[in-house]
């Protein structure tokens, strides 16, 4: 029912998408980079690179408090259970209690943190550094293990849904698997350039890696290569797995997004390609049956994933920079300049 948007100005705006009106304007530092609702929707987190992480009561917009202590924030997120918040910069990671906003624990090291992630319950935290070191922490901030994991910086990191496996992706062209205790489980070799993303499927049975070699690969959780996804002609920089694990979307500097059928891994074929001169923005609907594609020429399309056919297309004067589904029948879009949030009905692409 609520949508939060942030930009280069000094406010984060909260919208009631059912009523189609703004209900709160929250004063923040310019350049807000992180916005996240708590899992139960009662709290909103906002943060910018140079400022404090702020928390707000929803839907009233009343300030709850601030989480200080970072010079240049690199990340901020709720645990999936909502019991904790994790924030980090290049040298320090802090775990906060969501109820008291007091720090539960912290970990500090002059190691130039580059990637970090927290497990579903908050019981395991993984950090990757510029030098290729993997640091594993318990939820209380105590050290589990430190390992020289790669020969180059760790660009991305992921924890399996059951919190038993950690995956790291590096500029050394490999992804690696580790136990939650920091013991090596396997090396995923074969990419011909640096790894850009590592993503577990929701069931934890497969891992997806993307690379600057223009490909993505699908692996079993034990590290066996299932197949290579080819077709992109430039670096693949992003991957998203649908909530049921049956579809994968990859985005590339070749200005295309491809949707792959993970339900039939033996085929590993793209079932949809969206192409445009500039890179489009894409988002699955909650059912995963439709994909919204917003292009910088101002058009917005709703595409049937099964057939690849556009159900509807609408045009606008300014490029669309962000989109998000509201349920299964509406899409919120922000155009360049960020002066308004548009709400589109997916039946006919009417505003």
mmCIF file of C-alpha atoms in Angstrom:
data_model
loop_
_atom_site.group_PDB
_atom_site.id
_atom_site.type_symbol
_atom_site.label_atom_id
_atom_site.label_comp_id
_atom_site.label_asym_id
_atom_site.label_seq_id
_atom_site.Cartn_x
_atom_site.Cartn_y
_atom_site.Cartn_z
ATOM 1 C CA UNK A 1 0.000 0.000 0.000
ATOM 2 C CA UNK A 2 2.973 2.326 0.433
ATOM 3 C CA UNK A 3 5.704 3.458 -1.933
ATOM 4 C CA UNK A 4 8.821 5.398 -0.885
ATOM 5 C CA UNK A 5 10.942 7.372 -3.350
ATOM 6 C CA UNK A 6 14.209 9.235 -2.869
ATOM 7 C CA UNK A 7 16.475 11.326 -5.059
ATOM 8 C CA UNK A 8 19.024 14.113 -5.134
ATOM 9 C CA UNK A 9 16.881 16.569 -3.177
ATOM 10 C CA UNK A 10 16.555 16.677 0.606
ATOM 11 C CA UNK A 11 13.428 14.576 0.977
ATOM 12 C CA UNK A 12 12.120 11.038 0.791
ATOM 13 C CA UNK A 13 8.471 10.985 -0.167
ATOM 14 C CA UNK A 14 6.009 8.321 0.931
ATOM 15 C CA UNK A 15 2.920 7.641 -1.159
ATOM 16 C CA UNK A 16 -0.380 5.865 -0.570
ATOM 17 C CA UNK A 17 -0.630 4.025 -3.867
ATOM 18 C CA UNK A 18 -4.267 3.087 -3.392
ATOM 19 C CA UNK A 19 -5.373 6.682 -2.862
ATOM 20 C CA UNK A 20 -2.724 8.016 -5.273
ATOM 21 C CA UNK A 21 -1.503 10.733 -2.939
ATOM 22 C CA UNK A 22 1.576 11.714 -0.981
ATOM 23 C CA UNK A 23 1.215 11.106 2.765
ATOM 24 C CA UNK A 24 4.645 12.130 4.077
ATOM 25 C CA UNK A 25 7.780 14.040 3.117
ATOM 26 C CA UNK A 26 10.773 13.022 5.214
ATOM 27 C CA UNK A 27 13.743 15.401 5.619
ATOM 28 C CA UNK A 28 16.971 13.614 4.665
ATOM 29 C CA UNK A 29 20.410 14.383 3.281
ATOM 30 C CA UNK A 30 20.624 14.854 -0.505
ATOM 31 C CA UNK A 31 21.535 11.808 -2.544
ATOM 32 C CA UNK A 32 19.618 9.136 -0.655
ATOM 33 C CA UNK A 33 20.920 5.770 -1.902
ATOM 34 C CA UNK A 34 19.170 3.247 0.362
ATOM 35 C CA UNK A 35 15.453 3.006 1.153
ATOM 36 C CA UNK A 36 13.990 -0.111 2.773
ATOM 37 C CA UNK A 37 10.763 -0.983 4.539
ATOM 38 C CA UNK A 38 11.032 -3.288 7.527
ATOM 39 C CA UNK A 39 9.562 -6.744 6.815
ATOM 40 C CA UNK A 40 6.331 -5.898 8.669
ATOM 41 C CA UNK A 41 6.048 -2.511 6.950
ATOM 42 C CA UNK A 42 5.919 -0.487 10.184
ATOM 43 C CA UNK A 43 9.283 1.213 9.716
ATOM 44 C CA UNK A 44 11.221 2.825 6.868
ATOM 45 C CA UNK A 45 15.016 3.045 6.641
ATOM 46 C CA UNK A 46 16.666 5.838 4.645
ATOM 47 C CA UNK A 47 20.377 6.467 4.184
ATOM 48 C CA UNK A 48 22.818 8.388 2.022
ATOM 49 C CA UNK A 49 26.501 7.756 1.476
ATOM 50 C CA UNK A 50 27.669 10.642 3.629
ATOM 51 C CA UNK A 51 24.854 10.864 6.187
ATOM 52 C CA UNK A 52 23.294 8.925 9.032
ATOM 53 C CA UNK A 53 20.874 6.061 8.595
ATOM 54 C CA UNK A 54 17.452 7.321 9.665
ATOM 55 C CA UNK A 55 14.364 5.378 10.705
ATOM 56 C CA UNK A 56 10.758 6.528 10.365
ATOM 57 C CA UNK A 57 7.433 5.193 11.664
ATOM 58 C CA UNK A 58 5.022 4.176 8.922
ATOM 59 C CA UNK A 59 2.596 5.416 7.753
ATOM 60 C CA UNK A 60 2.765 8.535 9.934
ATOM 61 C CA UNK A 61 6.304 9.514 8.925
ATOM 62 C CA UNK A 62 7.248 10.251 12.543
ATOM 63 C CA UNK A 63 11.014 10.022 13.161
ATOM 64 C CA UNK A 64 12.103 6.989 15.184
ATOM 65 C CA UNK A 65 15.813 7.692 15.468
ATOM 66 C CA UNK A 66 19.194 7.620 13.757
ATOM 67 C CA UNK A 67 21.972 5.081 13.433
ATOM 68 C CA UNK A 68 25.247 7.030 13.391
ATOM 69 C CA UNK A 69 28.834 5.947 13.140
ATOM 70 C CA UNK A 70 29.865 5.737 9.480
ATOM 71 C CA UNK A 71 32.072 8.105 7.499
ATOM 72 C CA UNK A 72 31.030 6.839 4.074
ATOM 73 C CA UNK A 73 28.201 4.325 4.101
ATOM 74 C CA UNK A 74 28.404 1.436 1.624
ATOM 75 C CA UNK A 75 25.271 -0.473 2.619
ATOM 76 C CA UNK A 76 22.278 -0.628 4.967
ATOM 77 C CA UNK A 77 19.619 -3.330 5.220
ATOM 78 C CA UNK A 78 17.138 -5.033 7.526
ATOM 79 C CA UNK A 79 17.536 -8.694 8.398
ATOM 80 C CA UNK A 80 14.755 -10.648 6.749
ATOM 81 C CA UNK A 81 13.166 -11.349 10.137
ATOM 82 C CA UNK A 82 13.236 -7.622 10.915
ATOM 83 C CA UNK A 83 14.991 -8.104 14.261
ATOM 84 C CA UNK A 84 18.182 -6.333 13.258
ATOM 85 C CA UNK A 85 19.664 -3.755 10.915
ATOM 86 C CA UNK A 86 23.149 -4.051 9.439
ATOM 87 C CA UNK A 87 25.141 -1.051 8.166
ATOM 88 C CA UNK A 88 28.695 -0.941 6.858
ATOM 89 C CA UNK A 89 31.381 1.264 5.372
ATOM 90 C CA UNK A 90 34.868 0.440 4.090
ATOM 91 C CA UNK A 91 36.262 -0.357 7.548
ATOM 92 C CA UNK A 92 33.385 -1.023 9.932
ATOM 93 C CA UNK A 93 30.184 -3.082 10.083
ATOM 94 C CA UNK A 94 27.569 -2.509 12.805
ATOM 95 C CA UNK A 95 24.602 -4.701 13.836
ATOM 96 C CA UNK A 96 21.738 -2.736 15.406
ATOM 97 C CA UNK A 97 18.736 -3.885 17.414
ATOM 98 C CA UNK A 98 15.631 -2.785 15.540
ATOM 99 C CA UNK A 99 13.583 -2.270 18.716
ATOM 100 C CA UNK A 100 16.059 -0.297 20.829
ATOM 101 C CA UNK A 101 18.201 1.088 17.974
ATOM 102 C CA UNK A 102 21.194 0.257 20.135
ATOM 103 C CA UNK A 103 24.244 -1.388 18.553
ATOM 104 C CA UNK A 104 24.287 -5.107 19.302
ATOM 105 C CA UNK A 105 27.804 -5.519 18.017
ATOM 106 C CA UNK A 106 30.312 -4.204 15.526
ATOM 107 C CA UNK A 107 33.332 -5.392 13.610
ATOM 108 C CA UNK A 108 36.114 -3.091 12.502
ATOM 109 C CA UNK A 109 39.177 -3.732 10.400
ATOM 110 C CA UNK A 110 41.312 -1.649 8.046
ATOM 111 C CA UNK A 111 40.698 -4.036 5.188
ATOM 112 C CA UNK A 112 38.663 -1.932 2.730
ATOM 113 C CA UNK A 113 35.345 -3.791 2.742
ATOM 114 C CA UNK A 114 33.913 -4.068 -0.779
ATOM 115 C CA UNK A 115 30.898 -6.374 -0.389
ATOM 116 C CA UNK A 116 28.780 -7.506 2.550
ATOM 117 C CA UNK A 117 25.591 -9.450 3.131
ATOM 118 C CA UNK A 118 23.521 -10.710 6.052
ATOM 119 C CA UNK A 119 21.734 -14.056 6.244
ATOM 120 C CA UNK A 120 17.968 -14.400 6.460
ATOM 121 C CA UNK A 121 17.817 -14.517 10.270
ATOM 122 C CA UNK A 122 20.798 -12.255 10.876
ATOM 123 C CA UNK A 123 22.777 -15.099 12.457
ATOM 124 C CA UNK A 124 25.545 -14.964 9.831
ATOM 125 C CA UNK A 125 27.266 -11.975 8.239
ATOM 126 C CA UNK A 126 29.767 -12.231 5.383
ATOM 127 C CA UNK A 127 32.195 -9.532 4.263
ATOM 128 C CA UNK A 128 34.461 -9.459 1.208
ATOM 129 C CA UNK A 129 37.474 -7.133 1.015
ATOM 130 C CA UNK A 130 39.587 -5.403 -1.606
ATOM 131 C CA UNK A 131 42.454 -7.813 -0.947
ATOM 132 C CA UNK A 132 40.261 -10.894 -1.507
ATOM 133 C CA UNK A 133 39.733 -11.778 2.168
ATOM 134 C CA UNK A 134 36.484 -13.393 3.352
ATOM 135 C CA UNK A 135 35.377 -12.433 6.868
ATOM 136 C CA UNK A 136 32.558 -14.391 8.535
ATOM 137 C CA UNK A 137 30.829 -13.060 11.647
ATOM 138 C CA UNK A 138 28.102 -14.298 13.961
ATOM 139 C CA UNK A 139 25.085 -12.122 14.483
ATOM 140 C CA UNK A 140 26.639 -10.732 17.666
ATOM 141 C CA UNK A 141 29.656 -9.478 15.704
ATOM 142 C CA UNK A 142 32.063 -12.129 16.969
ATOM 143 C CA UNK A 143 34.516 -13.512 14.443
ATOM 144 C CA UNK A 144 33.927 -16.972 12.984
ATOM 145 C CA UNK A 145 36.733 -17.022 10.436
ATOM 146 C CA UNK A 146 38.990 -14.963 8.207
ATOM 147 C CA UNK A 147 40.230 -16.524 5.000
ATOM 148 C CA UNK A 148 42.290 -15.390 2.026
ATOM 149 C CA UNK A 149 39.588 -16.439 -0.377
ATOM 150 C CA UNK A 150 40.684 -14.927 -3.708
ATOM 151 C CA UNK A 151 43.709 -13.480 -5.438
ATOM 152 C CA UNK A 152 41.844 -10.241 -6.168
ATOM 153 C CA UNK A 153 39.020 -8.187 -4.651
ATOM 154 C CA UNK A 154 35.696 -9.834 -3.774
ATOM 155 C CA UNK A 155 33.136 -8.000 -5.881
ATOM 156 C CA UNK A 156 29.980 -9.734 -4.663
ATOM 157 C CA UNK A 157 28.919 -12.147 -1.928
ATOM 158 C CA UNK A 158 25.805 -14.208 -1.110
ATOM 159 C CA UNK A 159 24.538 -16.519 1.640
ATOM 160 C CA UNK A 160 22.289 -19.493 0.853
ATOM 161 C CA UNK A 161 18.706 -19.407 2.171
ATOM 162 C CA UNK A 162 19.452 -22.094 4.788
ATOM 163 C CA UNK A 163 22.535 -20.108 5.921
ATOM 164 C CA UNK A 164 24.870 -23.072 5.374
ATOM 165 C CA UNK A 165 26.820 -21.917 2.307
ATOM 166 C CA UNK A 166 28.558 -18.654 1.415
ATOM 167 C CA UNK A 167 29.387 -17.793 -2.209
ATOM 168 C CA UNK A 168 32.000 -15.216 -3.205
ATOM 169 C CA UNK A 169 32.653 -13.735 -6.643
ATOM 170 C CA UNK A 170 35.943 -12.072 -7.485
ATOM 171 C CA UNK A 171 37.920 -10.166 -10.064
ATOM 172 C CA UNK A 172 40.189 -13.242 -10.229
ATOM 173 C CA UNK A 173 37.538 -14.796 -12.554
ATOM 174 C CA UNK A 174 36.335 -17.379 -10.048
ATOM 175 C CA UNK A 175 33.429 -17.826 -7.689
ATOM 176 C CA UNK A 176 34.018 -19.921 -4.590
ATOM 177 C CA UNK A 177 31.842 -21.774 -2.094
ATOM 178 C CA UNK A 178 32.449 -21.831 1.674
ATOM 179 C CA UNK A 179 30.771 -23.396 4.674
ATOM 180 C CA UNK A 180 29.319 -21.117 7.324
ATOM 181 C CA UNK A 181 32.458 -21.928 9.336
ATOM 182 C CA UNK A 182 34.693 -20.642 6.553
ATOM 183 C CA UNK A 183 35.885 -23.976 5.184
ATOM 184 C CA UNK A 184 36.269 -24.208 1.381
ATOM 185 C CA UNK A 185 33.648 -26.246 -0.484
ATOM 186 C CA UNK A 186 34.610 -25.657 -4.087
ATOM 187 C CA UNK A 187 35.943 -23.399 -6.819
ATOM 188 C CA UNK A 188 33.640 -22.403 -9.676
ATOM 189 C CA UNK A 189 36.068 -21.817 -12.533
ATOM 190 C CA UNK A 190 35.478 -21.226 -16.210
ATOM 191 C CA UNK A 191 34.465 -17.581 -16.553
ATOM 192 C CA UNK A 192 36.924 -15.705 -18.756
ATOM 193 C CA UNK A 193 36.653 -12.353 -16.938
ATOM 194 C CA UNK A 194 35.782 -10.987 -13.488
ATOM 195 C CA UNK A 195 32.625 -12.118 -11.666
ATOM 196 C CA UNK A 196 30.069 -9.332 -11.280
ATOM 197 C CA UNK A 197 27.261 -11.034 -9.297
ATOM 198 C CA UNK A 198 26.541 -14.229 -7.344
ATOM 199 C CA UNK A 199 22.930 -15.164 -6.560
ATOM 200 C CA UNK A 200 21.373 -18.248 -4.941
ATOM 201 C CA UNK A 201 18.002 -19.431 -6.152
ATOM 202 C CA UNK A 202 15.279 -19.274 -3.450
ATOM 203 C CA UNK A 203 15.448 -23.022 -2.786
ATOM 204 C CA UNK A 204 19.233 -22.853 -2.385
ATOM 205 C CA UNK A 205 19.765 -25.657 -4.902
ATOM 206 C CA UNK A 206 21.450 -23.536 -7.565
ATOM 207 C CA UNK A 207 23.828 -20.591 -7.834
ATOM 208 C CA UNK A 208 23.907 -18.053 -10.664
ATOM 209 C CA UNK A 209 27.091 -16.174 -11.554
ATOM 210 C CA UNK A 210 27.378 -13.288 -14.023
ATOM 211 C CA UNK A 211 30.579 -12.043 -15.561
ATOM 212 C CA UNK A 212 32.354 -9.443 -17.649
ATOM 213 C CA UNK A 213 32.911 -12.237 -20.194
ATOM 214 C CA UNK A 214 29.346 -11.518 -21.411
ATOM 215 C CA UNK A 215 27.886 -14.727 -19.956
ATOM 216 C CA UNK A 216 26.026 -16.043 -16.930
ATOM 217 C CA UNK A 217 26.416 -19.552 -15.573
ATOM 218 C CA UNK A 218 24.154 -21.804 -13.523
ATOM 219 C CA UNK A 219 25.773 -24.143 -10.985
ATOM 220 C CA UNK A 220 24.502 -26.723 -8.540
ATOM 221 C CA UNK A 221 24.867 -25.854 -4.861
ATOM 222 C CA UNK A 222 27.746 -28.340 -4.750
ATOM 223 C CA UNK A 223 29.629 -26.424 -7.453
ATOM 224 C CA UNK A 224 28.870 -28.510 -10.553
ATOM 225 C CA UNK A 225 28.382 -26.492 -13.739
ATOM 226 C CA UNK A 226 24.890 -26.986 -15.138
ATOM 227 C CA UNK A 227 25.238 -24.679 -18.122
ATOM 228 C CA UNK A 228 26.346 -21.393 -19.612
ATOM 229 C CA UNK A 229 23.905 -18.672 -20.650
ATOM 230 C CA UNK A 230 25.184 -17.040 -23.827
ATOM 231 C CA UNK A 231 23.781 -14.342 -26.069
ATOM 232 C CA UNK A 232 24.741 -11.091 -24.376
ATOM 233 C CA UNK A 233 27.423 -9.185 -26.288
ATOM 234 C CA UNK A 234 28.816 -7.106 -23.406
ATOM 235 C CA UNK A 235 29.429 -7.348 -19.658
ATOM 236 C CA UNK A 236 26.551 -8.890 -17.682
ATOM 237 C CA UNK A 237 26.223 -6.701 -14.596
ATOM 238 C CA UNK A 238 23.018 -7.789 -12.843
ATOM 239 C CA UNK A 239 20.885 -10.853 -12.167
ATOM 240 C CA UNK A 240 17.486 -11.322 -10.532
ATOM 241 C CA UNK A 241 15.822 -14.640 -9.719
ATOM 242 C CA UNK A 242 12.038 -14.801 -9.503
ATOM 243 C CA UNK A 243 10.655 -15.705 -6.076
ATOM 244 C CA UNK A 244 9.639 -19.205 -7.195
ATOM 245 C CA UNK A 245 13.071 -19.825 -8.752
ATOM 246 C CA UNK A 246 11.637 -20.624 -12.206
ATOM 247 C CA UNK A 247 12.875 -17.529 -14.047
ATOM 248 C CA UNK A 248 16.164 -15.613 -14.193
ATOM 249 C CA UNK A 249 16.639 -12.126 -15.621
ATOM 250 C CA UNK A 250 20.102 -10.912 -16.663
ATOM 251 C CA UNK A 251 21.004 -7.329 -17.597
ATOM 252 C CA UNK A 252 23.992 -6.330 -19.714
ATOM 253 C CA UNK A 253 25.931 -3.356 -21.005
ATOM 254 C CA UNK A 254 24.795 -4.508 -24.453
ATOM 255 C CA UNK A 255 21.522 -2.719 -23.581
ATOM 256 C CA UNK A 256 19.477 -5.901 -23.323
ATOM 257 C CA UNK A 257 17.715 -7.776 -20.575
ATOM 258 C CA UNK A 258 17.174 -11.497 -21.134
ATOM 259 C CA UNK A 259 14.766 -13.751 -19.249
ATOM 260 C CA UNK A 260 15.794 -17.403 -18.896
ATOM 261 C CA UNK A 261 13.721 -20.484 -18.117
ATOM 262 C CA UNK A 262 15.253 -22.092 -15.011
ATOM 263 C CA UNK A 263 12.400 -24.590 -14.807
ATOM 264 C CA UNK A 264 14.000 -26.460 -17.740
ATOM 265 C CA UNK A 265 17.685 -26.229 -16.953
ATOM 266 C CA UNK A 266 18.619 -28.695 -19.655
ATOM 267 C CA UNK A 267 17.551 -26.144 -22.269
ATOM 268 C CA UNK A 268 18.957 -22.943 -20.739
ATOM 269 C CA UNK A 269 17.361 -20.818 -23.384
ATOM 270 C CA UNK A 270 16.330 -17.175 -23.314
ATOM 271 C CA UNK A 271 12.557 -16.921 -23.431
ATOM 272 C CA UNK A 272 12.500 -13.151 -23.766
ATOM 273 C CA UNK A 273 14.915 -10.435 -24.841
ATOM 274 C CA UNK A 274 14.205 -6.738 -24.347
ATOM 275 C CA UNK A 275 16.462 -4.538 -26.462
ATOM 276 C CA UNK A 276 16.938 -0.784 -26.594
ATOM 277 C CA UNK A 277 19.825 1.579 -27.357
ATOM 278 C CA UNK A 278 20.117 2.651 -23.692
ATOM 279 C CA UNK A 279 19.723 -0.013 -20.995
ATOM 280 C CA UNK A 280 16.051 -0.570 -20.033
ATOM 281 C CA UNK A 281 14.668 -0.939 -16.512
ATOM 282 C CA UNK A 282 12.794 -4.181 -15.817
ATOM 283 C CA UNK A 283 10.678 -5.716 -13.037
ATOM 284 C CA UNK A 284 8.683 -8.953 -12.677
ATOM 285 C CA UNK A 285 5.106 -8.793 -11.424
ATOM 286 C CA UNK A 286 4.381 -10.797 -8.212
ATOM 287 C CA UNK A 287 3.240 -13.839 -10.194
ATOM 288 C CA UNK A 288 6.280 -13.762 -12.445
ATOM 289 C CA UNK A 289 4.069 -14.051 -15.518
ATOM 290 C CA UNK A 290 4.608 -10.498 -16.743
ATOM 291 C CA UNK A 291 7.614 -8.223 -17.063
ATOM 292 C CA UNK A 292 7.510 -4.431 -17.050
ATOM 293 C CA UNK A 293 10.089 -2.893 -19.402
ATOM 294 C CA UNK A 294 10.743 0.849 -19.149
ATOM 295 C CA UNK A 295 12.954 2.421 -21.790
ATOM 296 C CA UNK A 296 14.776 5.732 -21.774
ATOM 297 C CA UNK A 297 12.767 6.848 -24.798
ATOM 298 C CA UNK A 298 9.868 7.216 -22.365
ATOM 299 C CA UNK A 299 7.908 4.075 -23.268
ATOM 300 C CA UNK A 300 6.589 1.550 -20.761
ATOM 301 C CA UNK A 301 5.599 -1.953 -21.877
ATOM 302 C CA UNK A 302 4.053 -4.929 -20.120
ATOM 303 C CA UNK A 303 5.322 -8.172 -21.669
ATOM 304 C CA UNK A 304 3.922 -11.698 -21.318
ATOM 305 C CA UNK A 305 6.933 -13.773 -20.211
ATOM 306 C CA UNK A 306 5.578 -16.985 -21.751
ATOM 307 C CA UNK A 307 5.062 -15.612 -25.249
ATOM 308 C CA UNK A 308 7.346 -12.581 -25.336
ATOM 309 C CA UNK A 309 4.436 -10.509 -26.670
ATOM 310 C CA UNK A 310 3.744 -6.995 -25.368
ATOM 311 C CA UNK A 311 0.366 -6.916 -23.623
ATOM 312 C CA UNK A 312 0.355 -3.117 -23.829
ATOM 313 C CA UNK A 313 2.693 -0.179 -24.403
ATOM 314 C CA UNK A 314 2.448 3.450 -23.334
ATOM 315 C CA UNK A 315 4.662 6.402 -24.209
ATOM 316 C CA UNK A 316 5.811 9.502 -22.385
ATOM 317 C CA UNK A 317 7.956 12.575 -22.949
ATOM 318 C CA UNK A 318 10.732 11.842 -20.445
ATOM 319 C CA UNK A 319 12.851 8.721 -19.865
ATOM 320 C CA UNK A 320 11.683 6.346 -17.119
ATOM 321 C CA UNK A 321 14.412 5.753 -14.531
ATOM 322 C CA UNK A 322 12.673 3.523 -11.931
ATOM 323 C CA UNK A 323 9.706 1.140 -11.916
ATOM 324 C CA UNK A 324 8.068 -1.071 -9.302
ATOM 325 C CA UNK A 325 4.968 -3.280 -9.374
ATOM 326 C CA UNK A 326 2.128 -2.501 -6.963
ATOM 327 C CA UNK A 327 0.372 -5.812 -6.623
ATOM 328 C CA UNK A 328 -0.373 -7.424 -9.991
ATOM 329 C CA UNK A 329 -2.328 -4.657 -11.715
ATOM 330 C CA UNK A 330 -0.425 -1.396 -11.190
ATOM 331 C CA UNK A 331 3.085 -0.095 -11.852
ATOM 332 C CA UNK A 332 4.710 2.951 -10.252
ATOM 333 C CA UNK A 333 7.181 4.804 -12.473
ATOM 334 C CA UNK A 334 9.554 7.704 -11.876
ATOM 335 C CA UNK A 335 10.710 9.699 -14.878
ATOM 336 C CA UNK A 336 13.943 11.650 -15.216
ATOM 337 C CA UNK A 337 13.896 14.655 -12.910
ATOM 338 C CA UNK A 338 11.877 12.804 -10.275
ATOM 339 C CA UNK A 339 9.167 15.458 -9.964
ATOM 340 C CA UNK A 340 6.297 12.970 -9.801
ATOM 341 C CA UNK A 341 5.503 9.287 -9.361
ATOM 342 C CA UNK A 342 3.165 7.970 -12.042
ATOM 343 C CA UNK A 343 0.768 5.093 -11.360
ATOM 344 C CA UNK A 344 -0.094 2.960 -14.404
ATOM 345 C CA UNK A 345 -2.790 0.298 -14.721
ATOM 346 C CA UNK A 346 -1.437 -2.747 -16.526
ATOM 347 C CA UNK A 347 -4.759 -3.350 -18.299
ATOM 348 C CA UNK A 348 -4.150 -1.239 -21.368
ATOM 349 C CA UNK A 349 -1.225 0.689 -19.846
ATOM 350 C CA UNK A 350 -3.490 3.561 -18.791
ATOM 351 C CA UNK A 351 -2.443 6.150 -16.216
#
